[in-house]
Amino acid sequence: MDCAVEEGEIRRALAPIAGIEGLRFDLGQRTLSLAAAPPVLEAALAAIRSMGFDPQPLAGAAAAPTPHGHHGHHGHAGEGLPRLLASLLCALAAEALAFIPAAAGPGSQFLQLAEMGLAAAAIALAGFDTYKKGFYALRAGRLNINALMAVAVTGAFLIGQWPEAAMVMALYAIAELIEARAVDRARNAIKSLLAMAPEDAEVRQADGSWARHLTASVAVGARVRIRPGERIPLDGVILAGISAIDQAPVTGESLPVDKGPGDEVYAGTINQAAALEFRVTAAASDSTLARIIHAVEEAQASRAPTQRFVDRFAAIYTPAVFGLALAVALLTPWLMGWGWLQALYKALVLLVIACPCALVISTPVTLVSGLAAAARRGILIKGGVYLEQARLLKVVALDKTGTVTQGQPVLVEFAPVAAGADRAQLARLALALASRSDHPVSLAIARGLAAECAQPAEVHDFAAAAGRGVQGAVDGLPLVLANHRWIEERGQCSAALEAGLALHERAGRTVAMLADARGVLAICAVADTIKPASRQAVAELKSLGITPVMLTGDNLTTAQVIAAQAGITELRANLLPEHKLAAIRELQQRFGPTAMVGDGINDAPALAQSDIGFAMGAAGTHTAMEAADVVVMNDELGRLPEAVRLSRRTRGVLLQNIALALGIKTAFLLAALFGSATMWMAVFADMGASLLVVFNGLRLLRGK
């Protein structure tokens, strides 16, 4: 079971059975999950077996089902190939005998018997699976490819077209094998990431020694060591060491990222520079890499709009062409004066052409390729419907903090107030106070000044004043690191200082001032800076005809500064979560299809309301990522226009595939009716179209 047609057949067979509580298909894994009481389960399995399938229970959650090729033929690389090659040789030998001039006598009869025997052997070698499934399909009144091929080949053999019947079955089986391997390539593209996570990890033991264990058995909280050049086996937080990490397999980032204690690392990424020790934060089955693969597999099981249309069309198309073939066989001898054998032969050709495989397979292969291509770039799309709909977006609403900006304040300016003041000494004093506080502004100041000061001074009598700042004695000197309000309360604001503070505030900066009893000594300006790629991403969105709008809970002044830096002209500030939700609804009414991009819990309602929700995965909350339809693993805003371009490219390939499948079928249907199309041509029309759409869909796996 590995295509939508067979899934539909199984669904119809199980529909009359009462008591099935759950039914879930995973065509990529070729598994079916059934929830039912034992008697009902046995009835369901009997119904599946009656269709020619052979359901095998999985031994456990980790068991891997044996893959089979498309429509019952083998999908392993090389499995069944010797048998198919033997079939092809027999068919070629039958064709060669057919070209020997006919002669009277026993010799002629021997050649005919040999020709028929070789053809029968070719059909038996290549067509066992096809006949088996075709028999069950016909018995159930279903017209699938196996039923059509079984009828067509049997009919051709009975009217004396032995070599052609043999060649048709051999070529069909070989083409199915090629197609199965190509389809598996699309389905397994994302699963190749699994090989990037090592099978074992070096884990610290209770006695302090180190030993290697399978990653599946490593517990959360364990301490793991990784050497330079090795792949990281599990998700974790660095405890010791500083190194550059190549995160391309998970986030799609092209350049390594420097990481140290406190930073997260992901399974499957590569440690490049130095040894690291980290604490495991997720089991192997729940790593970021495993969740990506699971999400893509879930997405493969969903039905995109084009796929639903194609499935409905194919359900009508096949019976219609079968009826046409029957009419050709029965009516054309009376209406057009054809011979009965000629009419029957043309009808059989129509049956071979009638298979909707190329049409049915064109959409899932293309969508799976698109989903895999996106995942390789660090864009996790949770369904084919979102991959298709991204091309329709008219507006993108952007949260500010963590989406357009870094999401972490940094010290952008440290300036002594008095001319000629000792900057290094003032930085040392400010660092001493800032390093004792866990307030985000203090942390930003401490990070910014740490590079200037080798050793911070000691602080005595340290205390925090809520909503104002911190104070303490450094080198015996009472100091405060205070906000604007506290400095005003202390009576230390001057006109010149107020003018300077106004400039910082208009730039969207938060200011803290170092002061002693006599006055302000230095100004620390902190701001959440724009991401380097945000302006380029906004420009790309505009070039795609998409309007960017900023939605933020921050104040209007800061929002205007960041929006101007990013090139965004429309913004809404001071928004609570319910206001963001209302803004998304208003944008949908005003523009049309709307996307929301965010990373926080406060963005979750807007993400859920939008037509497509994009969550920033690296810094985003689990709530935001659950509510979103697309997760950007590396937080780069540039992934948005990439997703839109991929969506438009996927749509183009889908339309190309549908046009190819229907165009080739139509041309050969007309040739079969009014020209001299043979069964050979019919096989090339059917399987050739299938291979064309498969390989065209696989093009999405290449390039950006």
XYZ file of C-alpha atoms in Angstrom:
704
model
C 0.000 0.000 0.000
C 1.783 3.135 -1.080
C -0.486 5.346 -3.164
C -3.711 7.294 -2.790
C -5.590 4.878 -5.055
C -4.828 1.897 -2.844
C -5.579 3.920 0.291
C -8.990 4.753 -1.161
C -9.631 1.080 -1.960
C -8.821 0.040 1.611
C -11.002 2.817 3.044
C -13.953 1.646 0.933
C -13.411 -1.967 2.002
C -13.363 -0.990 5.690
C -16.291 1.455 5.498
C -19.037 -1.196 6.070
C -17.302 -2.564 9.186
C -18.796 -1.090 12.362
C -16.627 -0.573 15.441
C -13.438 0.839 13.893
C -12.509 3.626 16.319
C -9.435 4.985 14.542
C -7.975 4.743 11.052
C -4.768 6.466 9.991
C -2.720 5.925 6.818
C 0.981 6.714 6.492
C 1.799 6.058 2.851
C 5.403 7.191 3.300
C 5.996 4.406 5.865
C 3.464 2.069 4.187
C 1.683 1.597 7.505
C -1.945 1.643 8.575
C -2.932 2.292 12.195
C -6.194 0.611 13.201
C -7.925 1.105 16.551
C -10.618 -1.511 17.177
C -11.642 -4.311 19.501
C -10.086 -7.716 18.629
C -13.145 -9.156 16.791
C -13.546 -5.961 14.749
C -9.810 -5.882 14.035
C -9.913 -9.435 12.683
C -12.848 -8.514 10.425
C -10.937 -5.467 9.169
C -7.815 -7.511 8.417
C -9.934 -10.098 6.591
C -11.441 -7.322 4.457
C -7.968 -6.030 3.594
C -6.759 -9.541 2.708
C -9.791 -10.038 0.469
C -8.445 -7.208 -1.698
C -5.127 -8.934 -2.326
C -3.093 -7.120 0.331
C -1.064 -8.965 2.950
C -1.164 -6.935 6.201
C 1.719 -7.655 8.585
C 1.633 -6.459 12.214
C 4.576 -4.366 13.400
C 6.529 -5.888 16.272
C 6.872 -2.516 18.024
C 6.978 1.219 17.592
C 10.519 1.080 16.272
C 9.832 -1.666 13.776
C 10.289 -0.701 10.181
C 7.824 -2.049 7.633
C 9.218 -3.745 4.587
C 8.824 -1.360 1.684
C 7.135 -2.508 -1.472
C 7.039 -0.748 -4.768
C 4.212 1.137 -6.364
C 1.022 -0.852 -7.009
C 2.348 -4.107 -5.656
C 5.679 -4.273 -7.451
C 8.891 -4.363 -5.499
C 10.467 -1.092 -4.504
C 13.795 -2.332 -3.183
C 16.801 -1.365 -5.232
C 17.324 -4.474 -7.306
C 14.707 -6.691 -5.614
C 12.783 -8.598 -8.297
C 15.040 -7.195 -10.992
C 16.511 -10.561 -12.148
C 12.995 -11.935 -12.537
C 11.903 -8.888 -14.528
C 14.987 -9.041 -16.735
C 14.244 -12.719 -17.422
C 10.705 -11.706 -18.360
C 12.029 -9.044 -20.724
C 14.391 -11.561 -22.387
C 11.510 -13.997 -22.910
C 9.379 -11.218 -24.403
C 12.221 -10.162 -26.742
C 12.692 -13.785 -27.821
C 8.951 -14.055 -28.554
C 9.164 -10.841 -30.609
C 12.147 -12.228 -32.549
C 10.277 -15.441 -33.371
C 7.320 -13.369 -34.607
C 9.570 -11.803 -37.275
C 10.608 -15.175 -38.733
C 8.722 -15.662 -42.026
C 5.832 -18.092 -41.697
C 6.302 -21.496 -43.326
C 4.007 -24.452 -43.772
C 4.435 -27.710 -41.939
C 5.481 -28.842 -38.467
C 8.169 -26.130 -38.285
C 5.577 -23.400 -38.391
C 3.553 -24.996 -35.608
C 6.696 -25.378 -33.480
C 7.592 -21.675 -33.938
C 4.067 -20.639 -32.953
C 4.152 -22.862 -29.874
C 7.589 -21.529 -28.922
C 6.419 -17.951 -29.459
C 3.330 -18.512 -27.322
C 5.314 -20.367 -24.646
C 7.927 -17.605 -24.362
C 5.200 -14.969 -24.179
C 3.366 -16.913 -21.474
C 6.618 -17.282 -19.501
C 7.287 -13.533 -19.783
C 3.789 -12.708 -18.551
C 4.058 -15.192 -15.675
C 7.439 -13.836 -14.551
C 6.438 -10.167 -14.632
C 2.726 -10.218 -14.033
C 2.071 -12.386 -10.975
C 1.493 -9.433 -8.611
C -0.516 -7.577 -11.239
C -2.801 -10.560 -11.913
C -3.250 -11.266 -8.217
C -4.343 -7.708 -7.377
C -6.245 -7.400 -10.631
C -8.272 -10.507 -9.818
C -9.230 -9.179 -6.383
C -10.059 -5.767 -7.843
C -12.328 -7.203 -10.539
C -14.010 -9.479 -8.029
C -14.784 -6.402 -5.919
C -15.947 -4.414 -8.942
C -13.003 -1.956 -8.807
C -11.192 -0.651 -11.871
C -7.614 0.026 -10.804
C -4.410 -0.268 -12.838
C -3.970 -3.941 -11.934
C -7.469 -4.805 -13.174
C -6.960 -2.845 -16.397
C -3.576 -4.419 -17.120
C -4.799 -7.941 -16.311
C -7.763 -7.585 -18.694
C -5.705 -5.921 -21.448
C -2.816 -8.412 -21.418
C -5.122 -11.433 -21.171
C -7.228 -10.107 -24.033
C -4.187 -9.466 -26.229
C -2.905 -12.982 -25.539
C -6.274 -14.565 -26.391
C -6.566 -12.772 -29.758
C -3.119 -14.021 -30.772
C -1.004 -10.921 -29.975
C 1.336 -13.034 -27.841
C 4.659 -11.164 -28.200
C 2.943 -7.818 -27.707
C 1.086 -8.997 -24.601
C 4.373 -10.307 -23.169
C 6.310 -7.113 -23.953
C 3.554 -4.929 -22.498
C 3.600 -6.802 -19.179
C 7.419 -6.887 -18.963
C 7.816 -3.189 -19.787
C 5.013 -2.283 -17.396
C 6.618 -4.185 -14.509
C 10.069 -2.690 -15.151
C 8.638 0.829 -15.449
C 6.756 0.280 -12.177
C 10.032 -0.690 -10.499
C 11.735 2.467 -11.772
C 8.774 4.571 -10.700
C 8.715 2.981 -7.237
C 12.377 3.805 -6.664
C 11.826 7.387 -7.832
C 8.795 7.810 -5.569
C 10.729 6.374 -2.625
C 13.455 8.918 -3.278
C 10.935 11.712 -2.774
C 9.404 10.096 0.305
C 12.783 9.329 1.889
C 14.385 12.691 1.149
C 13.627 14.086 4.594
C 14.260 10.753 6.328
C 17.872 10.900 5.149
C 18.307 13.382 7.991
C 17.996 10.466 10.419
C 21.383 9.195 9.267
C 22.881 12.497 10.408
C 22.319 11.697 14.090
C 24.939 9.234 15.440
C 23.718 5.921 16.777
C 25.716 6.213 20.006
C 26.940 8.869 22.411
C 29.801 9.178 24.914
C 28.060 9.474 28.299
C 29.558 10.295 31.689
C 29.101 7.499 34.241
C 28.376 7.769 37.965
C 32.050 7.151 38.817
C 33.210 9.971 36.507
C 34.362 7.726 33.667
C 33.035 7.934 30.113
C 31.365 5.130 28.114
C 29.516 4.880 24.819
C 25.784 4.058 24.838
C 23.135 3.870 22.144
C 21.451 7.258 21.826
C 18.033 5.630 22.257
C 19.038 4.581 25.791
C 20.531 7.917 26.936
C 18.318 9.542 29.562
C 17.341 13.189 29.737
C 19.772 14.977 32.082
C 22.764 12.801 31.171
C 26.125 14.505 30.538
C 27.480 13.818 27.034
C 30.908 14.593 25.563
C 31.428 15.378 21.881
C 34.785 15.740 20.130
C 35.671 18.181 17.314
C 34.437 16.979 13.924
C 31.758 14.690 15.390
C 28.025 14.992 14.928
C 25.994 15.869 17.998
C 23.884 12.813 18.922
C 21.118 14.436 21.011
C 19.544 17.788 21.831
C 21.113 19.487 24.818
C 22.500 22.567 26.579
C 26.267 23.156 26.613
C 27.880 22.833 30.056
C 31.551 23.214 29.120
C 33.487 24.312 26.052
C 33.131 26.855 23.254
C 32.910 25.766 19.630
C 31.493 26.548 16.197
C 28.456 24.396 15.326
C 27.353 23.652 11.764
C 23.545 23.695 12.106
C 22.702 23.396 8.389
C 20.976 19.972 8.692
C 18.409 21.359 11.164
C 18.133 25.099 10.602
C 19.443 25.476 7.044
C 22.018 28.082 8.147
C 24.917 28.237 5.712
C 27.497 29.481 8.252
C 28.560 27.812 11.533
C 27.269 29.366 14.778
C 29.557 30.039 17.766
C 28.153 28.459 20.938
C 29.223 28.201 24.560
C 27.872 27.306 28.019
C 24.114 27.835 28.244
C 23.525 27.595 24.480
C 21.347 24.898 22.910
C 22.674 22.268 20.506
C 20.642 20.002 18.206
C 21.000 16.355 17.259
C 22.499 15.912 13.790
C 24.490 19.160 13.798
C 28.289 19.109 13.549
C 30.749 20.221 16.227
C 33.597 21.832 14.303
C 36.176 23.491 16.526
C 36.565 22.158 20.074
C 35.410 19.506 22.516
C 32.062 20.136 24.222
C 30.154 18.681 27.128
C 26.406 19.133 27.245
C 23.377 18.092 29.276
C 20.767 16.098 27.333
C 17.411 17.919 27.236
C 15.350 15.542 25.050
C 15.278 11.821 24.370
C 16.365 10.612 20.933
C 12.739 10.067 19.893
C 11.843 13.643 20.900
C 14.839 15.533 19.507
C 14.379 18.540 17.252
C 15.511 16.398 14.314
C 13.023 13.626 15.154
C 10.203 16.161 15.522
C 11.030 17.652 12.120
C 10.846 14.237 10.464
C 7.611 13.363 12.298
C 6.015 16.665 11.305
C 6.925 16.195 7.634
C 5.530 12.644 7.695
C 2.316 14.020 9.209
C 2.242 16.653 6.470
C 2.646 13.984 3.782
C -0.512 12.271 5.060
C -2.608 15.428 4.694
C -4.506 16.151 1.480
C -3.670 19.377 -0.344
C -6.428 21.028 -2.455
C -4.895 19.974 -5.782
C -4.474 16.412 -4.540
C -8.119 16.201 -3.444
C -9.221 17.473 -6.863
C -7.035 14.968 -8.702
C -8.314 12.069 -6.576
C -11.934 13.026 -7.323
C -11.180 13.423 -11.026
C -9.425 10.042 -11.236
C -12.417 8.339 -9.596
C -14.589 9.505 -12.508
C -11.987 9.256 -15.261
C -11.138 5.539 -15.039
C -14.706 4.145 -15.252
C -15.447 6.593 -18.082
C -12.514 5.354 -20.192
C -13.361 1.736 -19.336
C -16.887 2.390 -20.637
C -15.406 3.957 -23.780
C -13.231 0.871 -24.354
C -16.263 -1.389 -23.946
C -18.202 0.723 -26.445
C -15.318 0.512 -28.950
C -15.208 -3.284 -28.630
C -18.972 -3.780 -29.036
C -20.189 -0.938 -31.235
C -17.477 -0.006 -33.737
C -17.869 -3.241 -35.781
C -21.486 -2.192 -36.382
C -20.991 1.574 -36.678
C -17.595 1.832 -38.423
C -17.249 -1.531 -40.134
C -14.163 -2.596 -38.161
C -13.353 -6.267 -37.749
C -14.121 -7.759 -34.367
C -10.463 -8.486 -33.607
C -9.463 -4.960 -34.665
C -12.148 -3.424 -32.448
C -11.182 -5.633 -29.523
C -7.483 -4.777 -29.951
C -8.216 -1.025 -29.955
C -10.357 -1.458 -26.848
C -7.482 -3.242 -25.101
C -5.115 -0.424 -26.057
C -7.572 2.028 -24.525
C -7.604 0.021 -21.295
C -3.832 0.289 -20.956
C -3.933 4.035 -21.631
C -6.853 4.498 -19.219
C -4.828 4.065 -16.013
C -4.845 7.339 -14.046
C -1.541 6.550 -12.279
C 0.372 9.468 -13.798
C -2.359 11.864 -12.750
C -2.821 10.426 -9.254
C 0.886 10.228 -8.476
C 1.720 13.678 -9.878
C 0.520 15.610 -6.829
C 1.838 13.604 -3.831
C 5.339 13.236 -5.311
C 5.501 16.964 -6.047
C 4.196 17.962 -2.615
C 6.475 15.573 -0.746
C 9.452 16.886 -2.721
C 8.448 20.451 -1.867
C 8.020 19.629 1.848
C 11.410 17.897 1.920
C 13.113 20.781 0.088
C 11.652 23.226 2.624
C 12.766 21.087 5.598
C 16.311 20.975 4.239
C 16.293 24.776 4.303
C 15.088 24.901 7.893
C 11.436 25.576 6.979
C 9.127 23.021 8.598
C 5.763 23.070 6.777
C 3.061 21.088 8.563
C 0.956 20.164 5.525
C 0.733 20.239 1.751
C -2.220 22.632 2.040
C 0.076 25.325 3.531
C 2.739 24.662 0.910
C 0.128 25.295 -1.774
C -1.553 28.277 -0.108
C 1.594 30.283 0.681
C 1.623 31.478 -2.936
C -1.723 33.253 -2.327
C -0.550 35.450 0.570
C -1.267 39.167 0.224
C -0.017 40.438 3.588
C 2.403 39.233 6.267
C 1.949 40.477 9.847
C 5.266 40.534 11.716
C 5.781 40.531 15.456
C 8.677 42.842 16.361
C 10.616 41.248 19.215
C 12.427 38.080 18.178
C 11.035 38.205 14.648
C 12.217 41.458 13.078
C 14.657 42.138 15.931
C 17.131 39.925 17.753
C 14.730 39.584 20.700
C 17.555 40.290 23.135
C 18.589 43.806 24.234
C 22.196 44.821 23.674
C 24.280 47.756 24.840
C 24.436 50.111 21.857
C 26.155 53.067 23.557
C 28.130 53.770 26.741
C 29.064 57.432 27.103
C 30.614 59.368 30.023
C 28.710 62.590 30.725
C 31.688 64.727 31.718
C 34.271 65.543 29.098
C 37.629 63.968 29.829
C 36.206 61.406 32.273
C 38.003 58.059 32.595
C 35.801 55.826 30.420
C 37.495 52.596 31.481
C 36.997 53.350 35.180
C 33.343 54.298 34.688
C 32.763 51.118 32.649
C 34.294 49.112 35.506
C 31.911 50.693 38.008
C 28.841 50.222 35.808
C 29.779 46.596 35.130
C 30.105 45.943 38.856
C 26.490 46.974 39.469
C 25.005 45.521 36.267
C 26.597 42.095 36.754
C 24.796 41.668 40.096
C 21.298 42.100 38.598
C 19.211 39.706 36.519
C 17.123 42.457 34.905
C 17.288 42.280 31.055
C 18.652 45.835 30.811
C 21.339 45.129 33.408
C 22.263 41.863 31.691
C 22.644 43.698 28.359
C 24.887 46.318 29.991
C 26.972 43.604 31.658
C 27.436 41.722 28.383
C 28.364 44.905 26.552
C 30.930 46.103 29.102
C 32.478 42.711 29.866
C 34.778 43.011 26.853
C 36.184 46.314 28.173
C 36.819 45.197 31.752
C 39.070 42.318 32.641
C 37.716 42.026 36.205
C 34.584 43.725 37.617
C 34.916 45.505 40.925
C 33.372 44.146 44.108
C 30.034 45.547 45.246
C 28.979 45.994 48.854
C 25.521 46.727 50.203
C 23.947 45.795 46.857
C 20.172 46.322 46.562
C 17.597 46.461 43.789
C 14.932 49.156 43.654
C 11.878 47.780 41.855
C 11.033 49.782 38.744
C 14.030 52.070 39.227
C 17.387 50.256 39.085
C 20.105 48.964 41.428
C 22.457 50.504 43.987
C 25.577 49.549 45.890
C 28.986 50.678 47.073
C 31.917 50.110 44.709
C 35.426 50.875 45.993
C 33.696 52.582 48.914
C 31.748 54.921 46.603
C 27.885 54.777 46.794
C 26.515 54.407 43.257
C 23.229 53.787 41.477
C 22.496 52.342 38.037
C 19.127 54.013 37.565
C 16.418 54.658 35.021
C 15.104 58.094 34.041
C 12.425 58.094 36.773
C 14.887 57.450 39.612
C 17.320 60.092 38.397
C 14.476 62.612 38.360
C 13.461 61.574 41.880
C 17.051 62.102 42.999
C 16.919 65.607 41.481
C 19.870 64.945 39.192
C 18.293 65.753 35.796
C 19.547 68.791 33.897
C 18.325 70.365 30.665
C 21.341 69.044 28.757
C 20.806 65.554 30.166
C 17.079 65.643 29.314
C 17.913 66.607 25.708
C 20.324 63.695 25.405
C 17.827 61.262 26.894
C 15.138 62.475 24.484
C 17.396 61.632 21.535
C 17.905 58.079 22.843
C 14.192 57.603 23.518
C 13.281 58.796 20.025
C 15.680 56.140 18.725
C 13.743 53.495 20.647
C 16.450 52.927 23.251
C 16.127 52.177 26.962
C 18.514 54.269 29.050
C 20.171 53.487 32.400
C 22.452 56.032 34.084
C 25.408 55.524 36.408
C 25.292 58.197 39.122
C 26.831 59.061 42.473
C 25.662 61.553 45.081
C 26.935 64.508 42.993
C 25.246 63.618 39.662
C 25.120 61.413 36.576
C 28.495 59.971 35.550
C 27.674 57.925 32.414
C 24.781 56.944 30.162
C 24.110 53.338 29.090
C 21.758 53.023 26.095
C 20.232 49.594 25.491
C 18.135 48.523 22.498
C 16.759 45.431 20.811
C 18.557 45.632 17.475
C 17.174 44.597 14.117
C 18.318 41.269 12.683
C 20.866 41.691 9.869
C 18.648 39.934 7.307
C 15.317 41.540 8.248
C 15.508 44.513 5.858
C 16.427 42.259 2.933
C 13.575 39.861 3.824
C 11.052 42.721 3.938
C 12.289 43.972 0.550
C 11.899 40.461 -0.911
C 8.351 40.178 0.452
C 7.466 43.482 -1.212
C 8.994 42.308 -4.499
C 6.693 39.262 -4.318
C 3.667 41.564 -4.024
C 3.188 40.933 -0.291
C 2.572 43.806 2.134
C 4.506 43.580 5.442
C 2.782 44.952 8.576
C 4.351 45.132 12.052
C 2.216 44.135 15.063
C 3.885 44.688 18.442
C 3.087 45.146 22.090
C 5.975 47.624 22.391
C 5.533 51.393 22.541
C 4.884 53.387 19.383
C 8.233 55.228 19.367
C 10.312 52.041 19.509
C 8.062 50.337 16.968
C 8.426 53.241 14.532
C 12.227 53.169 14.810
C 12.453 49.407 14.161
C 9.865 49.558 11.358
C 11.816 52.336 9.629
C 15.049 50.342 9.889
C 13.333 47.263 8.400
C 11.574 49.160 5.619
C 8.053 48.544 7.001
C 5.628 51.405 6.454
C 2.522 50.071 8.223
C 2.563 49.182 11.918
C 0.367 48.775 15.013
C 1.877 49.269 18.508
C 0.843 48.781 22.161
C -1.081 45.604 21.211
C -2.220 42.964 23.671
C -2.783 39.378 22.370
C -6.483 40.067 21.753
C -5.557 43.219 19.824
C -3.203 41.236 17.589
C -5.992 38.753 16.944
C -8.345 41.587 15.949
C -5.645 43.102 13.729
C -5.240 39.797 11.845
C -9.003 39.641 11.220
C -8.993 43.239 9.962
C -6.038 42.537 7.629
C -7.811 39.442 6.270
C -10.886 41.493 5.424
C -8.826 44.310 3.938
C -6.161 42.422 1.965
C -7.166 38.751 1.750
C -4.973 35.741 2.693
C -2.837 36.818 5.654
C 0.158 35.251 7.382
C 1.251 35.931 10.955
C 4.869 35.602 12.058
C 5.680 35.406 15.766
C 7.552 33.584 18.502
C 5.798 34.193 21.817
C 2.806 32.933 23.745
C 1.157 36.295 23.104
C 1.359 35.579 19.351
C -0.419 32.195 19.552
C -4.019 33.490 19.061
C -2.979 35.544 16.016
C -0.985 32.603 14.612
C -4.036 30.363 14.905
C -6.374 32.954 13.320
C -4.147 33.724 10.317
C -4.416 31.812 7.046
C -0.830 30.612 7.551
C 1.009 31.006 10.853
C 4.828 31.165 10.833
C 6.606 30.536 14.162
C 10.234 31.363 14.845
C 11.511 27.979 16.003
C 14.872 28.690 17.642
C 13.665 31.364 20.076
C 9.953 30.583 19.889
C 7.802 29.124 22.633
C 6.289 25.657 22.295
C 2.835 27.277 22.340
C 3.663 29.423 19.311
C 5.189 26.485 17.426
C 2.160 24.301 18.124
C -0.244 27.018 16.945
C 1.746 27.744 13.780
C 1.426 26.009 10.405
C 5.061 26.646 9.452
C 8.091 26.692 11.776
C 11.257 28.577 10.764
C 13.977 26.656 12.569
C 16.711 29.321 12.521
C 14.539 32.415 13.163
C 15.676 34.061 9.918
C 12.950 36.235 8.426
C 14.425 35.546 4.977
C 12.882 32.074 5.118
C 9.432 33.656 4.555
C 10.023 34.824 0.970
C 11.796 31.492 0.371
C 8.648 29.654 1.461
C 6.485 31.800 -0.837
C 8.809 31.233 -3.798
C 8.865 27.480 -3.109
C 5.061 27.488 -2.937
C 4.818 29.219 -6.313
C 7.375 26.864 -7.814
C 5.511 23.848 -6.401
C 2.265 25.130 -7.891
C 3.969 25.494 -11.271
C 5.281 21.929 -11.163
C 1.840 20.644 -10.100
C 0.197 22.314 -13.092
C 2.953 21.025 -15.402
C 2.422 17.478 -14.126
C -1.349 17.601 -14.509
C -0.960 19.018 -18.031
C 1.614 16.336 -18.916
C -0.516 13.486 -17.566
C -3.758 14.606 -19.205
C -2.097 15.782 -22.434
C -0.255 12.520 -23.060
C -3.337 10.463 -22.194
C -5.563 12.525 -24.482
C -3.135 12.328 -27.410
C -2.829 8.550 -27.174
C -6.545 8.058 -26.620
C -7.182 9.864 -29.909
C -4.396 7.900 -31.601
C -5.893 4.636 -30.325
C -9.360 5.524 -31.620
C -8.524 7.096 -34.978
C -4.941 6.093 -35.675
C -2.708 3.085 -35.317
C -1.623 3.167 -31.670
C -0.332 -0.184 -30.448
C -0.180 -1.687 -26.977
C 3.508 -0.829 -26.896
C 2.617 2.804 -27.376
C -0.082 2.497 -24.736
C 2.455 1.252 -22.168
C 4.823 4.093 -23.014
C 1.909 6.533 -22.770
C 0.920 5.227 -19.349
C 4.233 4.506 -17.669
C 6.112 7.169 -19.625
C 3.705 9.810 -18.326
C 4.069 8.435 -14.786
C 7.857 8.580 -14.937
C 7.781 12.070 -16.447
C 5.639 13.524 -13.659
C 7.656 11.743 -10.965
C 10.997 13.051 -12.221
C 9.506 16.501 -12.814
C 8.272 16.547 -9.211
C 11.701 15.482 -7.941
C 13.183 18.671 -9.435
C 11.934 20.494 -6.327
C 14.551 18.649 -4.273
C 17.296 20.462 -6.171
C 18.359 24.058 -5.638
C 16.935 26.758 -3.400
